[in-house]
Coordinates of C-alpha atoms in Angstrom, one line a residue:
X1 CA -0.8 -17.5 10.0
X2 CA -4.2 -17.1 8.4
X3 CA -4.9 -14.5 5.7
X4 CA -8.2 -13.0 4.7
X5 CA -8.8 -10.7 1.7
X6 CA -11.6 -8.2 1.9
X7 CA -12.6 -6.4 -1.3
X8 CA -14.8 -3.3 -1.0
X9 CA -16.3 -2.4 -4.4
X10 CA -17.9 1.0 -4.7
X11 CA -19.4 2.9 -7.6
X12 CA -16.2 4.9 -8.3
X13 CA -13.4 2.9 -6.6
X14 CA -12.3 -0.5 -5.5
X15 CA -10.4 -1.1 -2.3
X16 CA -8.6 -4.3 -1.3
X17 CA -7.4 -5.1 2.2
X18 CA -5.2 -8.0 3.1
X19 CA -5.5 -9.1 6.7
X20 CA -3.0 -11.5 8.3
X21 CA -4.0 -12.8 11.8
X22 CA -6.6 -10.0 12.0
X23 CA -3.9 -7.3 11.4
X24 CA -4.1 -5.1 8.3
X25 CA -0.9 -5.5 6.3
X26 CA -1.7 -4.4 2.8
X27 CA -4.2 -2.0 1.3
X28 CA -4.8 -0.9 -2.2
X29 CA -7.4 1.6 -3.5
X30 CA -7.8 3.0 -6.9
X31 CA -10.6 4.6 -9.0
X32 CA -12.5 2.0 -11.1
X33 CA -11.8 4.2 -14.2
X34 CA -8.0 4.2 -13.6
X35 CA -6.2 3.0 -16.8
X36 CA -2.6 3.6 -16.1
X37 CA -1.8 0.4 -14.2
X38 CA 1.5 -1.4 -14.1
X39 CA 1.5 -4.1 -16.7
X40 CA -0.7 -2.3 -19.3
X41 CA 0.7 -2.4 -22.9
X42 CA 0.3 0.5 -25.3
X43 CA 1.1 1.2 -28.9
X44 CA 2.5 4.6 -28.4
X45 CA 4.3 7.5 -30.3
X46 CA 7.7 9.0 -29.6
X47 CA 7.3 12.7 -28.8
X48 CA 11.0 13.6 -28.6
X49 CA 14.4 12.0 -28.0
X50 CA 16.9 13.3 -25.4
X51 CA 20.4 12.2 -26.4
X52 CA 21.8 13.8 -23.2
X53 CA 19.7 11.4 -21.1
X54 CA 19.9 8.6 -23.7
X55 CA 16.2 8.4 -23.4
X56 CA 13.0 9.5 -25.1
X57 CA 9.6 10.8 -24.0
X58 CA 6.6 8.8 -25.3
X59 CA 3.0 9.7 -25.6
X60 CA 0.8 7.0 -24.1
X61 CA -2.3 9.2 -23.7
X62 CA -1.3 10.5 -20.2
X63 CA -1.2 14.3 -19.5
X64 CA 2.6 14.0 -19.0
X65 CA 4.7 12.1 -21.5
X66 CA 6.1 8.7 -20.3
X67 CA 9.8 8.1 -19.9
X68 CA 11.6 5.4 -21.9
X69 CA 15.4 4.9 -21.4
X70 CA 17.6 3.3 -24.1
X71 CA 18.5 0.5 -21.7
X72 CA 14.7 -0.2 -21.1
X73 CA 14.1 -0.8 -24.8
X74 CA 15.1 -4.4 -24.3
X75 CA 17.6 -6.6 -26.1
X76 CA 15.0 -7.7 -28.6
X77 CA 13.8 -4.2 -29.7
X78 CA 14.9 -4.7 -33.3
X79 CA 12.9 -7.9 -33.6
X80 CA 9.8 -6.2 -32.1
X81 CA 10.2 -3.2 -34.4
X82 CA 10.4 -5.3 -37.6
X83 CA 7.5 -7.5 -36.6
X84 CA 5.4 -4.5 -35.7
X85 CA 5.9 -3.0 -39.1
X86 CA 5.1 -6.3 -40.7
X87 CA 1.7 -6.8 -39.0
X88 CA 0.7 -3.2 -39.7
X89 CA 1.6 -3.4 -43.4
X90 CA -1.5 -5.6 -44.1
X91 CA -4.3 -5.5 -41.6
X92 CA -6.1 -8.5 -43.2
X93 CA -3.2 -10.9 -43.3
X94 CA -2.0 -13.2 -40.5
X95 CA 1.6 -13.2 -39.5
X96 CA 2.3 -16.1 -37.2
X97 CA 4.5 -15.0 -34.3
X98 CA 6.4 -18.2 -34.1
X99 CA 7.6 -17.7 -37.6
X100 CA 8.7 -14.1 -37.0
X101 CA 12.4 -13.3 -37.8
X102 CA 14.6 -12.7 -34.8
X103 CA 17.2 -10.0 -35.4
X104 CA 20.5 -9.4 -33.5
X105 CA 20.2 -8.0 -30.0
X106 CA 20.4 -4.3 -29.3
X107 CA 23.9 -3.0 -28.3
X108 CA 24.0 -2.1 -24.6
X109 CA 26.3 1.0 -25.3
X110 CA 24.1 2.3 -28.1
X111 CA 22.4 5.7 -28.4
X112 CA 18.7 6.4 -28.4
X113 CA 19.1 8.8 -31.3
X114 CA 20.2 5.9 -33.6
X115 CA 17.2 3.8 -32.7
X116 CA 14.2 6.1 -32.2
X117 CA 13.1 9.4 -33.8
X118 CA 10.0 11.6 -33.4
X119 CA 6.7 10.1 -34.3
X120 CA 8.0 6.5 -34.3
X121 CA 5.5 3.9 -33.1
X122 CA 6.7 1.7 -30.2
X123 CA 5.0 -1.2 -28.3
X124 CA 5.7 -0.4 -24.6
X125 CA 4.6 -1.7 -21.2
X126 CA 4.2 0.4 -18.0
X127 CA 6.6 -0.6 -15.2
X128 CA 5.9 2.4 -12.9
X129 CA 2.8 4.4 -12.6
X130 CA 2.7 8.2 -12.7
X131 CA 4.1 9.6 -9.4
X132 CA 3.8 13.2 -8.4
X133 CA 5.0 15.4 -11.3
X134 CA 6.5 12.4 -13.2
X135 CA 4.8 10.5 -16.0
X136 CA 4.7 6.7 -16.3
X137 CA 8.0 4.8 -16.7
X138 CA 8.1 2.4 -19.7
X139 CA 9.9 -0.7 -21.0
X140 CA 10.1 -2.2 -24.4
X141 CA 10.7 -5.7 -22.9
X142 CA 7.2 -7.0 -22.7
X143 CA 6.0 -9.7 -20.3
X144 CA 2.7 -11.4 -19.4
X145 CA 2.5 -12.6 -15.8
X146 CA 0.5 -15.5 -14.7
X147 CA 0.3 -17.3 -11.4
X148 CA 3.0 -19.9 -12.3
X149 CA 4.7 -18.5 -15.3
X150 CA 5.8 -15.2 -17.0
X151 CA 5.8 -15.1 -20.8
X152 CA 8.3 -12.9 -22.6
X153 CA 7.9 -12.6 -26.4
X154 CA 11.1 -12.9 -28.5
X155 CA 13.0 -14.6 -25.7
X156 CA 13.8 -18.3 -26.2
X157 CA 15.3 -18.9 -22.8
X158 CA 13.5 -20.8 -20.0
X159 CA 14.5 -19.6 -16.5
X160 CA 13.4 -20.9 -13.1
X161 CA 13.1 -18.8 -10.0
X162 CA 16.2 -18.8 -7.9
X163 CA 14.0 -19.4 -4.8
X164 CA 13.4 -22.9 -6.0
X165 CA 16.5 -24.5 -4.6
X166 CA 16.2 -28.2 -5.4
X167 CA 18.2 -29.1 -8.6
X168 CA 15.9 -32.0 -9.5
X169 CA 12.8 -29.8 -9.3
X170 CA 14.4 -27.0 -11.3
X171 CA 15.4 -29.5 -14.1
X172 CA 11.9 -31.0 -14.1
X173 CA 10.2 -27.6 -14.5
X174 CA 12.6 -26.4 -17.2
X175 CA 12.1 -29.7 -19.1
X176 CA 8.3 -29.4 -19.0
X177 CA 8.3 -25.8 -20.3
X178 CA 10.8 -26.5 -23.0
X179 CA 8.7 -29.4 -24.3
X180 CA 5.5 -27.3 -24.7
X181 CA 6.6 -23.7 -25.5
X182 CA 6.6 -22.5 -29.1
X183 CA 9.4 -20.7 -30.8
X184 CA 10.2 -17.0 -30.2
X185 CA 8.9 -17.0 -26.6
X186 CA 10.8 -17.1 -23.3
X187 CA 9.3 -18.3 -20.0
X188 CA 10.2 -17.5 -16.4
X189 CA 8.9 -20.2 -14.0
X190 CA 7.8 -18.5 -10.7
X191 CA 8.4 -19.8 -7.2
X192 CA 4.8 -20.9 -6.7
X193 CA 5.2 -23.4 -9.6
X194 CA 7.2 -25.7 -7.4
X195 CA 5.5 -29.1 -7.3
X196 CA 3.0 -28.3 -10.1
X197 CA 2.2 -30.9 -12.6
X198 CA 2.8 -30.5 -16.4
X199 CA -0.8 -30.0 -17.2
X200 CA -1.3 -27.0 -15.0
X201 CA 1.8 -25.3 -16.4
X202 CA 0.8 -26.1 -20.0
X203 CA -2.7 -24.7 -19.4
X204 CA -1.4 -21.4 -18.1
X205 CA 1.1 -21.1 -20.9
X206 CA -1.7 -21.4 -23.4
X207 CA -3.6 -18.7 -21.6
X208 CA -0.6 -16.3 -21.7
X209 CA 0.0 -17.1 -25.3
X210 CA -3.6 -16.2 -26.1
X211 CA -3.2 -12.9 -24.3
X212 CA -0.1 -12.1 -26.5
X213 CA -2.0 -13.1 -29.7
X214 CA -5.0 -10.8 -28.7
X215 CA -2.5 -8.0 -28.1
X216 CA -1.0 -8.4 -31.5
X217 CA -4.5 -8.5 -33.0
X218 CA -5.3 -5.1 -31.4
X219 CA -2.1 -3.6 -32.6
X220 CA -2.9 -4.7 -36.1
X221 CA -6.5 -3.4 -36.2
X222 CA -6.5 -0.3 -34.0
X223 CA -6.3 2.9 -36.1
X224 CA -5.9 5.5 -33.4
X225 CA -2.5 6.1 -31.7
X226 CA -1.6 6.0 -28.8
X227 CA -3.9 3.2 -27.8
X228 CA -4.2 0.6 -25.0
X229 CA -3.7 -2.9 -26.5
X230 CA -3.5 -5.0 -23.4
X231 CA -5.0 -4.2 -20.0
X232 CA -3.7 -5.9 -16.9
X233 CA -6.2 -8.0 -15.0
X234 CA -8.4 -6.2 -12.4
X235 CA -6.8 -5.2 -9.1
X236 CA -8.6 -7.9 -7.2
X237 CA -7.4 -10.7 -9.6
X238 CA -3.9 -9.1 -9.9
X239 CA -3.4 -9.1 -6.2
X240 CA -4.7 -12.6 -5.9
X241 CA -2.3 -13.8 -8.7
X242 CA 0.7 -12.5 -6.7
X243 CA -0.5 -13.2 -3.2
X244 CA -2.7 -16.3 -3.2
X245 CA -1.5 -19.1 -1.0
X246 CA -3.1 -22.0 0.9
X247 CA -3.2 -20.0 4.2
X248 CA -6.1 -17.9 2.8
X249 CA -9.1 -18.8 4.9
X250 CA -11.6 -16.5 3.2
X251 CA -12.0 -13.9 0.4
X252 CA -14.9 -11.6 1.0
X253 CA -16.4 -9.4 -1.8
X254 CA -19.4 -7.1 -1.5
X255 CA -20.1 -6.9 -5.3
X256 CA -21.6 -9.7 -7.2
X257 CA -19.8 -9.1 -10.5
X258 CA -16.4 -8.9 -8.9
X259 CA -17.3 -11.9 -6.7
X260 CA -18.0 -13.9 -9.9
X261 CA -14.7 -12.7 -11.4
X262 CA -12.7 -13.6 -8.3
X263 CA -14.4 -17.0 -7.9
X264 CA -13.8 -17.9 -11.6
X265 CA -10.1 -17.1 -11.2
X266 CA -9.7 -19.1 -7.9
X267 CA -11.6 -22.0 -9.6
X268 CA -9.1 -21.9 -12.4
X269 CA -5.9 -21.8 -10.3
X270 CA -7.0 -23.7 -7.2
X271 CA -10.3 -25.5 -7.6
X272 CA -10.1 -27.0 -4.1
X273 CA -10.2 -23.5 -2.6
X274 CA -13.0 -22.1 -4.7
X275 CA -15.4 -22.3 -1.7
X276 CA -13.4 -19.7 0.3
X277 CA -14.7 -16.9 -2.0
X278 CA -17.8 -15.5 -0.3
X279 CA -20.3 -12.8 -1.3
X280 CA -20.8 -10.3 1.6
X281 CA -24.4 -9.1 1.8
X282 CA -24.5 -7.5 5.3
X283 CA -26.0 -4.1 6.0
X284 CA -22.9 -2.9 7.9
X285 CA -20.2 -1.6 5.4
X286 CA -17.8 -4.5 4.7
X287 CA -14.7 -2.7 6.0
X288 CA -16.5 -1.8 9.2
X289 CA -17.7 -5.3 9.7
X290 CA -14.2 -6.7 9.6
X291 CA -12.6 -4.0 11.7
X292 CA -10.6 -2.6 8.8
X293 CA -11.9 1.0 8.9
X294 CA -10.5 1.4 12.5
X295 CA -7.1 0.0 11.5
X296 CA -7.0 2.4 8.5
X297 CA -7.8 5.4 10.7
X298 CA -5.1 4.4 13.2
X299 CA -2.5 3.1 10.7
X300 CA -2.3 6.2 8.5
X301 CA -1.5 9.8 9.3
X302 CA 1.6 11.5 10.4
X303 CA 1.7 9.9 13.9
X304 CA 1.4 6.1 14.3
X305 CA 1.1 4.7 17.8
X306 CA 2.3 1.3 18.7
X307 CA 2.7 -0.7 21.9
X308 CA 3.5 0.8 25.4
X309 CA 3.0 4.5 24.4
X310 CA 5.8 4.7 21.8
X311 CA 5.0 6.1 18.4
X312 CA 6.4 6.8 14.9
X313 CA 6.4 10.1 13.1
X314 CA 6.3 9.5 9.3
X315 CA 7.0 12.4 6.9
X316 CA 6.7 12.1 3.1
X317 CA 8.9 14.2 0.8
X318 CA 9.5 14.3 -2.9
X319 CA 12.9 12.7 -2.5
X320 CA 12.4 10.2 0.4
X321 CA 10.4 9.1 3.4
X322 CA 11.6 10.0 6.8
X323 CA 10.6 8.1 10.0
X324 CA 11.4 9.2 13.5
X325 CA 11.0 6.8 16.4
X326 CA 9.8 8.2 19.8
X327 CA 9.4 6.4 23.1
X328 CA 6.6 8.8 24.2
X329 CA 5.4 8.3 27.8
X330 CA 6.6 4.7 27.9
X331 CA 7.7 3.5 31.3
X332 CA 11.4 2.9 31.4
X333 CA 12.6 -0.7 31.7
X334 CA 14.1 -2.0 34.9
X335 CA 17.4 -2.7 33.2
X336 CA 18.0 1.0 32.3
X337 CA 17.9 3.3 29.4
X338 CA 19.8 0.9 27.0
X339 CA 17.2 -1.8 27.4
X340 CA 14.4 0.7 27.1
X341 CA 15.8 2.0 23.8
X342 CA 16.2 -1.6 22.5
X343 CA 12.6 -2.5 23.3
X344 CA 11.2 0.7 21.7
X345 CA 13.3 0.2 18.6
X346 CA 12.4 -3.5 18.2
X347 CA 8.7 -2.5 18.4
X348 CA 9.3 0.2 15.9
X349 CA 10.9 -2.3 13.5
X350 CA 7.8 -4.5 13.7
X351 CA 5.4 -1.6 13.1
X352 CA 7.6 0.0 10.4
X353 CA 7.7 -3.2 8.3
X354 CA 3.9 -3.3 8.4
X355 CA 3.7 0.4 7.5
X356 CA 5.9 0.0 4.5
X357 CA 3.6 -2.7 3.1
X358 CA 0.4 -1.0 4.2
X359 CA 1.3 2.4 2.7
X360 CA 3.3 0.9 -0.2
X361 CA 6.1 3.3 0.6
X362 CA 8.9 3.1 -2.0
X363 CA 12.2 4.8 -2.9
X364 CA 14.5 5.8 0.0
X365 CA 13.3 5.5 3.6
X366 CA 15.4 7.0 6.4
X367 CA 14.6 5.8 9.9
X368 CA 15.9 7.6 13.0
X369 CA 15.9 5.1 15.8
X370 CA 16.6 5.9 19.4
X371 CA 20.4 5.8 20.0
X372 CA 21.8 2.6 21.3
X373 CA 25.4 2.2 22.6
X374 CA 25.9 -1.5 22.4
X375 CA 27.0 -3.0 19.0
X376 CA 25.1 -6.2 19.7
X377 CA 21.8 -4.3 20.3
X378 CA 22.3 -2.5 17.0
X379 CA 22.9 -5.8 15.2
X380 CA 19.8 -7.3 16.9
X381 CA 17.7 -4.4 15.6
X382 CA 19.1 -4.8 12.0
X383 CA 18.4 -8.6 12.0
X384 CA 14.9 -8.0 13.4
X385 CA 14.2 -5.5 10.5
X386 CA 15.5 -7.9 7.9
X387 CA 13.3 -10.7 9.3
X388 CA 10.2 -8.5 9.3
X389 CA 10.8 -7.5 5.7
X390 CA 10.9 -11.1 4.5
X391 CA 7.1 -11.0 4.0
X392 CA 7.4 -8.0 1.7
X393 CA 6.9 -8.8 -1.9
X394 CA 8.6 -5.6 -3.1
X395 CA 12.3 -5.7 -3.8
X396 CA 14.2 -4.0 -1.0
X397 CA 17.6 -3.4 0.5
X398 CA 18.4 -2.6 4.2
X399 CA 21.6 -1.2 5.5
X400 CA 22.8 -1.6 9.1
X401 CA 22.5 1.4 11.5
X402 CA 25.0 4.2 10.7
X403 CA 27.1 5.8 13.5
X404 CA 24.3 8.5 13.7
X405 CA 21.7 5.8 14.5
X406 CA 20.1 6.0 11.1
X407 CA 18.9 3.0 9.1
X408 CA 18.6 3.4 5.3
X409 CA 16.1 1.3 3.4
X410 CA 15.4 1.2 -0.3
X411 CA 12.1 -0.3 -1.5
X412 CA 10.8 -0.8 -5.0
X413 CA 8.4 1.9 -6.0
X414 CA 6.0 1.2 -8.8
X415 CA 3.1 3.4 -7.8
X416 CA 2.5 6.4 -5.5
X417 CA 2.6 5.7 -1.7
X418 CA -0.8 5.1 -0.3
X419 CA -1.9 8.1 1.6
X420 CA -5.2 8.3 3.5
X421 CA -6.4 11.5 5.2
X422 CA -7.4 10.4 8.7
X423 CA -8.4 13.9 9.7
X424 CA -12.1 14.7 9.9
X425 CA -14.1 17.8 9.7
X426 CA -14.9 19.2 13.2
X427 CA -18.2 17.6 14.2
X428 CA -19.2 20.8 16.1
X429 CA -18.7 23.4 13.5
X430 CA -18.2 21.2 10.4
X431 CA -15.2 23.3 9.4
X432 CA -17.1 26.6 9.4
X433 CA -15.5 28.0 12.5
X434 CA -18.9 28.4 14.3
X435 CA -20.4 26.1 16.9
X436 CA -23.8 25.0 18.0
X437 CA -25.4 26.2 21.2
X438 CA -22.9 26.4 24.1
X439 CA -25.5 25.2 26.5
X440 CA -24.5 21.7 25.6
X441 CA -21.0 22.4 27.0
X442 CA -22.1 21.3 30.5
X443 CA -23.1 17.9 29.2
X444 CA -19.7 17.5 27.8
X445 CA -18.1 18.5 31.1
X446 CA -20.2 16.0 32.9
X447 CA -19.0 13.2 30.7
X448 CA -15.4 14.2 31.5
X449 CA -16.2 14.2 35.2
X450 CA -17.9 10.8 35.0
X451 CA -14.8 9.4 33.2
X452 CA -12.4 10.9 35.8
X453 CA -14.3 9.6 38.8
X454 CA -15.5 6.2 37.6
X455 CA -12.7 5.2 35.1
X456 CA -9.6 6.9 36.4
X457 CA -10.6 6.8 40.1
X458 CA -9.8 10.4 40.9
X459 CA -12.2 11.5 43.7
X460 CA -10.8 14.9 44.6
X461 CA -10.2 17.4 41.8
X462 CA -10.8 20.9 40.7
X463 CA -12.5 22.0 37.5
X464 CA -11.3 25.4 36.1
X465 CA -13.6 27.1 33.7
X466 CA -14.3 30.6 32.2
X467 CA -16.0 32.9 34.8
X468 CA -19.2 33.1 32.8
X469 CA -19.4 29.3 32.7
X470 CA -18.6 29.0 36.4
X471 CA -21.4 31.5 37.2
X472 CA -23.9 29.4 35.2
X473 CA -22.8 26.1 36.9
X474 CA -23.1 27.7 40.3
X475 CA -26.4 29.5 39.9
X476 CA -29.6 28.4 41.6
X477 CA -30.5 26.7 44.9
X478 CA -29.8 23.2 43.4
X479 CA -27.2 24.2 40.9
X480 CA -25.5 22.1 38.3
X481 CA -22.5 22.0 40.5
X482 CA -24.6 20.7 43.4
X483 CA -26.1 18.0 41.2
X484 CA -22.6 16.9 40.1
X485 CA -21.5 16.7 43.8
X486 CA -24.5 14.6 44.8
X487 CA -23.8 12.2 41.8
X488 CA -20.0 12.1 41.8
X489 CA -18.9 13.2 45.3
X490 CA -18.1 16.4 47.2
X491 CA -14.5 16.1 46.1
X492 CA -15.5 18.1 43.0
X493 CA -14.7 21.9 43.1
X494 CA -15.4 24.4 40.4
X495 CA -13.1 27.4 40.0
X496 CA -13.5 30.5 37.7
X497 CA -10.4 31.2 35.8
X498 CA -10.0 34.3 33.7
X499 CA -7.1 32.9 31.6
X500 CA -9.4 30.4 29.9
X501 CA -11.4 31.0 26.8
X502 CA -15.2 30.8 26.9
X503 CA -15.5 27.0 26.3
X504 CA -12.1 26.0 27.6
X505 CA -11.6 23.9 30.7
X506 CA -8.8 22.4 32.8
X507 CA -8.8 19.7 35.5
X508 CA -6.3 19.6 38.4
X509 CA -5.9 16.9 41.0
X510 CA -5.7 17.4 44.8
X511 CA -2.0 18.2 44.4
X512 CA -2.8 20.9 41.9
X513 CA -1.2 18.8 39.1
X514 CA -2.8 19.3 35.6
X515 CA -4.9 16.3 34.4
X516 CA -5.0 16.1 30.6
X517 CA -8.6 15.0 30.0
X518 CA -8.7 15.9 26.3
X519 CA -6.3 13.2 25.2
X520 CA -8.2 10.6 27.3
X521 CA -11.8 11.4 26.3
X522 CA -11.9 13.4 23.1
X523 CA -10.1 11.0 20.8

């Protein structure tokens, strides 16, 4: 599988599309001025405590106060609090972090009222962006993520990703980190660090330590509260940090500044792959050039079509996302209804896994699959869905189908679901409700007739139109109707129908069966 990253940089927003084998699987878009990104760290003020919720509301500069639960303060909150007061007591003096005093861990069954009070200053990190009417969600357990490592201040433990299975490799990585890390910091070794040499890990650890030191410097010197003291790397670099792997064949960027930023980062983490970063300078919009615009138009919206005429209906609510699977006009399988349902459901599982990543849908997802009577078919569908979701970086949990044919999925939600409006303003009236000259209507009808005759192969059919339109088509010695008959055959007949509106039309075949030409030609 080959992956390409396409980055579209505009004046007000930046959009990033991840394409795997030419299929769009992830898409992120945000205003370039957006400041409330996951990973940002703030020195903030407590607005009020809620003992009943065992939580507090914190002002981080957003229109709605952020939410901080007692259990999210972190075990080392007391150590953070003391060190924070220390560095703010004298803004000109250095207080080395590796010499900071570490206090006992916070009790898990404690109360927020005994720890925080109104106007207290806290150092917090955003773990979930504002969603709908809710403000950001915070944590007091700070972390700095790199490609290979995650640095956690006031934690001394070194942990290795459980996805690294080999005991020897786990021991090697842990030994390397323990030999170079300073006091008062913990480190998590990420999965991609498997096989890395000590120099690479040491270099990244130094970079993360420098970020933490710069954050403390800002905390010490910034006067205004609340204030942003650490900003997560740009969306392009952040996505690369989490996603980059050797299968990337190219990274295309249409902005020189972002191109340089991305190239510098790739040069730092994978010098051998630096040449895959390419500056796009074509005249055609970058997303149009790589076929992403069309996939965005077809991939979003309430109805999503997939193979053989089947489709998904996706509804978003405040509490959950609901997906309905429909077979549409799909031809039934030779083996009967059960086999037909299985094929439609398996196709739906493939498309749904892509949609969850593409739209970044989180929270609870309920999927209403087509009913299947055989237990082995239901198990096959469950296994297919689990396999498809293995590529998903977000934490998720999938339950087998219930007796009602429903599948329940939970997926980590850290930002609002991506929603793109695929509806367009009417090209005829531009949303005003009025149209241009109706004389062009006959040109539209001729295009339909041409499609019906030359594409569909229907030679004998009847066109029903409003009486006024029929009179116009039939008028004159060599009428429009006669021209059409000479061009497309005398199997064409025009009928005046009083039930139709002025610019309405209907096609019927030789057996007087309705032909839906709008779906075929207008879309």
